[in-house]
């Protein structure tokens, strides 16, 4: 439904985004990840027509975006913005009206949404009386209550505690189940891994990874080995291809291999005397991949 083709944006001599392309289908969640300054917010602003690309185009359902289409968009900016002296209810109604909804349509929904996000406050309370976390939840409600078909969330989990982060995850999954196309940025790779069907990783405006979460993890090979066996840590470190070896809190040895094939010799040695309770080779986590890819530039 949403398609970006070869987007490029320059600010003077600086290229903020350099040739990004992607497609998000109905009911799909895509993560946009990268360090600060990698080009995530610039990409969002080009999608929303707040910035004009120097190259490329953004299409929604195969057509250029129009003002009518923007009524179908829910956008949570990185720089949060609510009116502190306005009541929660009036705040939500105002933003819904900007998206073409009437007070009559939205007013009956407000109580349910406040309950869904567990907002600690009455709808008549002024926004300034709420905690920072509850203000953020109100802004999330203004982003979602008009049931947008396209949802863009810039660092939505920033500042949320685990309980409220879980509420947001539930809200995102519900919107996905209703058919929304969703794109969000986050520095928390656990959120990305939990929610996203696909992701793009940016570095200095360049697209360095693009694919499904599973594809990207598998691309790096099953080089993480979890092992419970008679072999000591010192013995395990002697095997070819073992880059590091530690014992976790559960007493399981965790090895980083240079190549997935290195695991065979370790398996043969560990099982030489029979059954062992744990042997599992897994691809690296997104957080490990993120650190590795960013480190290639910084190292």
Coordinates of C-alpha atoms in Angstrom, one line a residue:
X1 CA 0.0 0.0 0.0
X2 CA 2.8 2.4 0.9
X3 CA 5.8 2.5 -1.5
X4 CA 8.9 4.6 -1.5
X5 CA 11.1 4.6 -4.6
X6 CA 14.7 5.7 -4.4
X7 CA 14.2 8.6 -2.0
X8 CA 17.0 11.0 -1.6
X9 CA 17.2 14.2 0.4
X10 CA 20.1 16.7 0.7
X11 CA 20.6 19.6 3.1
X12 CA 23.3 21.7 1.5
X13 CA 26.3 19.4 1.1
X14 CA 24.9 16.8 3.5
X15 CA 23.0 13.8 2.1
X16 CA 20.5 12.9 4.8
X17 CA 18.8 10.1 2.9
X18 CA 20.4 8.4 -0.1
X19 CA 18.3 6.2 -2.3
X20 CA 15.9 4.5 0.1
X21 CA 13.3 2.1 -1.3
X22 CA 10.7 0.0 0.4
X23 CA 7.1 -1.3 0.3
X24 CA 4.7 -1.8 3.1
X25 CA 1.6 -3.9 2.4
X26 CA -1.8 -3.8 4.2
X27 CA -1.5 -5.2 7.7
X28 CA 2.3 -5.2 7.6
X29 CA 4.6 -3.6 10.2
X30 CA 8.0 -2.3 9.2
X31 CA 10.7 -1.1 11.5
X32 CA 13.1 1.7 10.5
X33 CA 16.2 1.5 12.6
X34 CA 19.5 3.3 12.8
X35 CA 21.6 5.5 15.0
X36 CA 20.6 9.1 15.7
X37 CA 21.1 11.1 12.5
X38 CA 20.8 8.1 10.3
X39 CA 17.9 9.5 8.3
X40 CA 14.8 8.0 10.0
X41 CA 12.9 11.2 10.8
X42 CA 13.8 12.7 7.4
X43 CA 12.4 9.6 5.7
X44 CA 9.2 10.0 7.7
X45 CA 8.9 13.7 6.8
X46 CA 9.3 12.8 3.1
X47 CA 6.5 10.2 3.4
X48 CA 4.3 12.9 5.0
X49 CA 5.2 15.5 2.3
X50 CA 6.6 17.7 5.0
X51 CA 9.9 17.6 3.1
X52 CA 10.1 17.3 -0.7
X53 CA 12.5 14.6 -1.9
X54 CA 15.3 15.7 -4.2
X55 CA 14.9 12.4 -5.9
X56 CA 12.3 9.6 -5.9
X57 CA 8.7 9.4 -5.0
X58 CA 6.3 8.2 -2.4
X59 CA 3.1 6.3 -3.5
X60 CA 0.0 5.3 -1.5
X61 CA -2.1 2.6 -3.2
X62 CA -0.1 3.3 -6.4
X63 CA -0.8 7.1 -6.4
X64 CA 0.9 10.2 -5.2
X65 CA -0.2 11.3 -1.8
X66 CA -2.9 13.9 -1.6
X67 CA -4.6 15.9 1.2
X68 CA -7.5 13.4 1.2
X69 CA -5.0 10.6 1.8
X70 CA -3.5 12.4 4.8
X71 CA -6.8 12.0 6.6
X72 CA -6.1 8.3 6.6
X73 CA -2.7 8.8 8.3
X74 CA -1.8 8.6 11.9
X75 CA 1.5 10.3 12.8
X76 CA 3.4 10.4 16.1
X77 CA 6.3 12.7 15.8
X78 CA 9.5 12.3 17.7
X79 CA 9.0 15.8 19.2
X80 CA 5.8 15.3 21.2
X81 CA 3.3 18.2 21.0
X82 CA 0.2 18.6 23.1
X83 CA -1.6 21.7 24.3
X84 CA -0.9 21.7 28.1
X85 CA -3.9 23.9 29.1
X86 CA -6.4 22.0 27.0
X87 CA -8.4 19.1 28.4
X88 CA -7.7 15.5 27.4
X89 CA -11.1 15.2 25.7
X90 CA -10.8 18.5 23.7
X91 CA -7.2 17.5 22.7
X92 CA -8.3 14.2 21.2
X93 CA -11.3 15.8 19.5
X94 CA -9.2 18.6 18.0
X95 CA -6.7 16.2 16.4
X96 CA -9.5 13.9 15.2
X97 CA -11.1 16.9 13.5
X98 CA -7.9 17.7 11.7
X99 CA -8.1 14.2 10.2
X100 CA -11.7 14.8 8.9
X101 CA -13.6 13.2 11.8
X102 CA -16.5 14.9 13.6
X103 CA -17.0 15.3 17.3
X104 CA -20.1 13.1 17.0
X105 CA -18.0 10.3 15.7
X106 CA -15.1 10.5 18.1
X107 CA -16.7 11.6 21.4
X108 CA -18.3 8.2 22.2
X109 CA -15.0 6.5 21.7
X110 CA -12.8 8.5 24.1
X111 CA -13.6 6.7 27.3
X112 CA -12.8 3.3 25.8
X113 CA -9.5 4.6 24.4
X114 CA -8.5 6.1 27.7
X115 CA -9.2 2.8 29.4
X116 CA -7.4 0.8 26.7
X117 CA -4.2 2.8 27.3
X118 CA -4.8 3.0 31.1
X119 CA -4.5 6.8 31.1
X120 CA -4.4 8.0 34.7
X121 CA -6.7 11.0 34.5
X122 CA -10.3 12.1 33.7
X123 CA -11.1 13.3 30.2
X124 CA -11.9 16.7 31.6
X125 CA -8.4 17.1 33.2
X126 CA -6.0 19.5 31.6
X127 CA -3.0 17.8 29.9
X128 CA -0.5 19.6 32.0
X129 CA -1.8 17.8 35.1
X130 CA -0.8 14.4 33.7
X131 CA 2.6 12.7 34.1
X132 CA 4.9 12.6 31.1
X133 CA 4.0 8.9 30.5
X134 CA 0.3 9.6 30.5
X135 CA 0.7 12.6 28.2
X136 CA 2.5 10.4 25.8
X137 CA -0.4 7.9 25.9
X138 CA -2.8 10.7 25.2
X139 CA -0.8 11.6 22.1
X140 CA -0.8 8.0 21.0
X141 CA -4.6 8.0 21.3
X142 CA -4.7 11.1 19.1
X143 CA -2.6 9.2 16.6
X144 CA -4.8 6.1 16.5
X145 CA -8.4 7.0 17.4
X146 CA -9.4 7.9 13.9
X147 CA -8.5 4.4 12.8
X148 CA -5.9 5.4 10.1
X149 CA -4.9 3.1 7.3
X150 CA -1.3 4.2 7.5
X151 CA 0.4 4.7 10.9
X152 CA 3.9 6.3 11.3
X153 CA 5.4 6.3 14.7
X154 CA 8.7 8.0 15.4
X155 CA 10.3 6.5 18.5
X156 CA 6.9 5.6 20.1
X157 CA 8.4 3.6 22.9
X158 CA 10.7 6.4 24.1
X159 CA 10.1 7.1 27.8
X160 CA 7.6 4.4 28.3
X161 CA 8.0 1.9 31.2
X162 CA 7.6 -1.8 30.5
X163 CA 3.9 -1.8 31.4
X164 CA 3.0 1.1 29.2
X165 CA 5.3 -0.3 26.4
X166 CA 3.2 -3.5 26.5
X167 CA 0.0 -1.4 26.2
X168 CA 1.4 0.3 23.1
X169 CA 2.5 -3.0 21.6
X170 CA -1.1 -4.2 22.1
X171 CA -2.4 -1.1 20.4
X172 CA -0.1 -1.5 17.4
X173 CA -1.0 -5.2 17.0
X174 CA -4.7 -4.3 17.1
X175 CA -4.2 -1.7 14.4
X176 CA -2.3 -4.2 12.4
X177 CA -5.2 -6.7 12.8
X178 CA -7.5 -4.1 11.5
X179 CA -5.5 -3.8 8.3
X180 CA -3.3 -0.7 9.0
X181 CA 0.1 -0.4 7.4
X182 CA 2.5 0.6 10.1
X183 CA 6.1 1.9 10.1
X184 CA 7.9 2.9 13.2
X185 CA 11.4 3.7 14.4
X186 CA 12.9 2.5 17.7
X187 CA 16.3 2.2 19.4
X188 CA 14.9 -0.8 21.3
X189 CA 15.6 -3.8 19.1
X190 CA 13.4 -6.0 21.3
X191 CA 10.4 -4.0 20.2
X192 CA 11.4 -4.3 16.6
X193 CA 12.0 -8.0 16.8
X194 CA 8.7 -8.5 18.6
X195 CA 6.5 -6.5 16.3
X196 CA 8.0 -6.1 12.9
X197 CA 7.4 -8.2 9.8
X198 CA 10.2 -6.4 8.0
X199 CA 12.8 -3.8 8.7
X200 CA 15.2 -1.4 7.1
X201 CA 18.5 -0.4 8.8
X202 CA 20.0 3.0 7.9
X203 CA 23.5 4.2 8.4
X204 CA 24.4 7.7 7.4
X205 CA 21.4 7.9 5.2
X206 CA 22.2 4.7 3.4
X207 CA 20.0 1.6 3.4
X208 CA 22.4 -1.2 4.6
X209 CA 19.8 -3.9 5.4
X210 CA 16.3 -4.5 4.0
X211 CA 14.2 -7.6 4.4
X212 CA 12.0 -9.6 6.8
X213 CA 13.3 -9.9 10.4
X214 CA 13.8 -13.7 9.9
X215 CA 15.7 -13.2 6.6
X216 CA 18.0 -10.7 8.1
X217 CA 18.8 -12.8 11.2
X218 CA 19.3 -15.9 9.1
X219 CA 21.6 -14.0 6.7
X220 CA 24.1 -13.7 9.6
X221 CA 24.1 -17.4 10.2
X222 CA 23.4 -19.5 13.2
X223 CA 26.6 -18.5 14.9
X224 CA 25.3 -18.2 18.5
X225 CA 25.6 -21.6 20.3
X226 CA 23.8 -22.5 23.6
X227 CA 25.3 -25.6 25.2
X228 CA 24.9 -27.6 28.4
X229 CA 27.5 -30.4 28.4
X230 CA 30.4 -32.0 30.3
X231 CA 32.9 -29.7 28.4
X232 CA 34.4 -26.9 30.5
X233 CA 34.5 -23.3 29.3
X234 CA 38.3 -23.6 28.8
X235 CA 37.8 -26.7 26.7
X236 CA 35.2 -25.0 24.6
X237 CA 37.4 -22.0 23.9
X238 CA 40.0 -24.3 22.3
X239 CA 37.7 -25.3 19.4
X240 CA 38.3 -23.7 16.0
X241 CA 36.0 -20.8 15.3
X242 CA 35.0 -20.0 18.9
X243 CA 35.3 -16.2 19.2
X244 CA 34.0 -16.0 22.7
X245 CA 32.5 -18.2 25.4
X246 CA 30.7 -17.3 28.6
X247 CA 28.4 -19.0 31.1
X248 CA 25.0 -17.3 31.6
X249 CA 23.0 -17.1 34.8
X250 CA 21.3 -20.5 34.1
X251 CA 24.7 -22.2 33.9
X252 CA 24.5 -22.6 30.1
X253 CA 27.6 -22.0 28.0
X254 CA 27.0 -19.3 25.3
X255 CA 29.5 -19.3 22.4
X256 CA 29.9 -16.9 19.6
X257 CA 31.2 -18.8 16.5
X258 CA 32.9 -17.3 13.4
X259 CA 30.9 -19.7 11.2
X260 CA 27.9 -21.9 11.9
X261 CA 29.7 -24.9 10.6
X262 CA 32.1 -24.7 13.6
X263 CA 29.2 -26.0 15.7
X264 CA 29.5 -29.6 14.3
X265 CA 32.8 -30.4 15.9
X266 CA 31.6 -29.0 19.3
X267 CA 28.4 -31.1 19.0
X268 CA 30.4 -34.3 18.3
X269 CA 32.7 -33.7 21.2
X270 CA 29.9 -32.7 23.6
X271 CA 27.8 -35.8 22.8
X272 CA 30.6 -38.3 22.7
X273 CA 29.5 -39.7 26.0
X274 CA 25.8 -39.6 25.2
X275 CA 22.8 -37.3 25.8
X276 CA 23.3 -33.6 26.7
X277 CA 20.4 -31.4 27.9
X278 CA 21.0 -28.3 25.7
X279 CA 22.5 -27.7 22.3
X280 CA 21.0 -25.0 20.1
X281 CA 22.5 -22.8 17.4
X282 CA 20.7 -19.5 16.8
X283 CA 21.2 -16.5 14.5
X284 CA 22.2 -13.3 16.3
X285 CA 19.6 -11.0 17.8
X286 CA 18.7 -7.8 16.0
X287 CA 20.5 -5.9 18.8
X288 CA 23.7 -7.9 18.1
X289 CA 23.3 -7.3 14.3
X290 CA 22.7 -3.6 14.9
X291 CA 25.9 -3.3 16.9
X292 CA 27.9 -5.3 14.4
X293 CA 26.7 -3.2 11.4
X294 CA 27.1 0.1 13.1
X295 CA 30.5 -1.0 14.4
X296 CA 31.7 -1.7 10.9
X297 CA 31.7 2.0 10.2
X298 CA 32.8 3.1 13.7
X299 CA 35.5 0.5 14.1

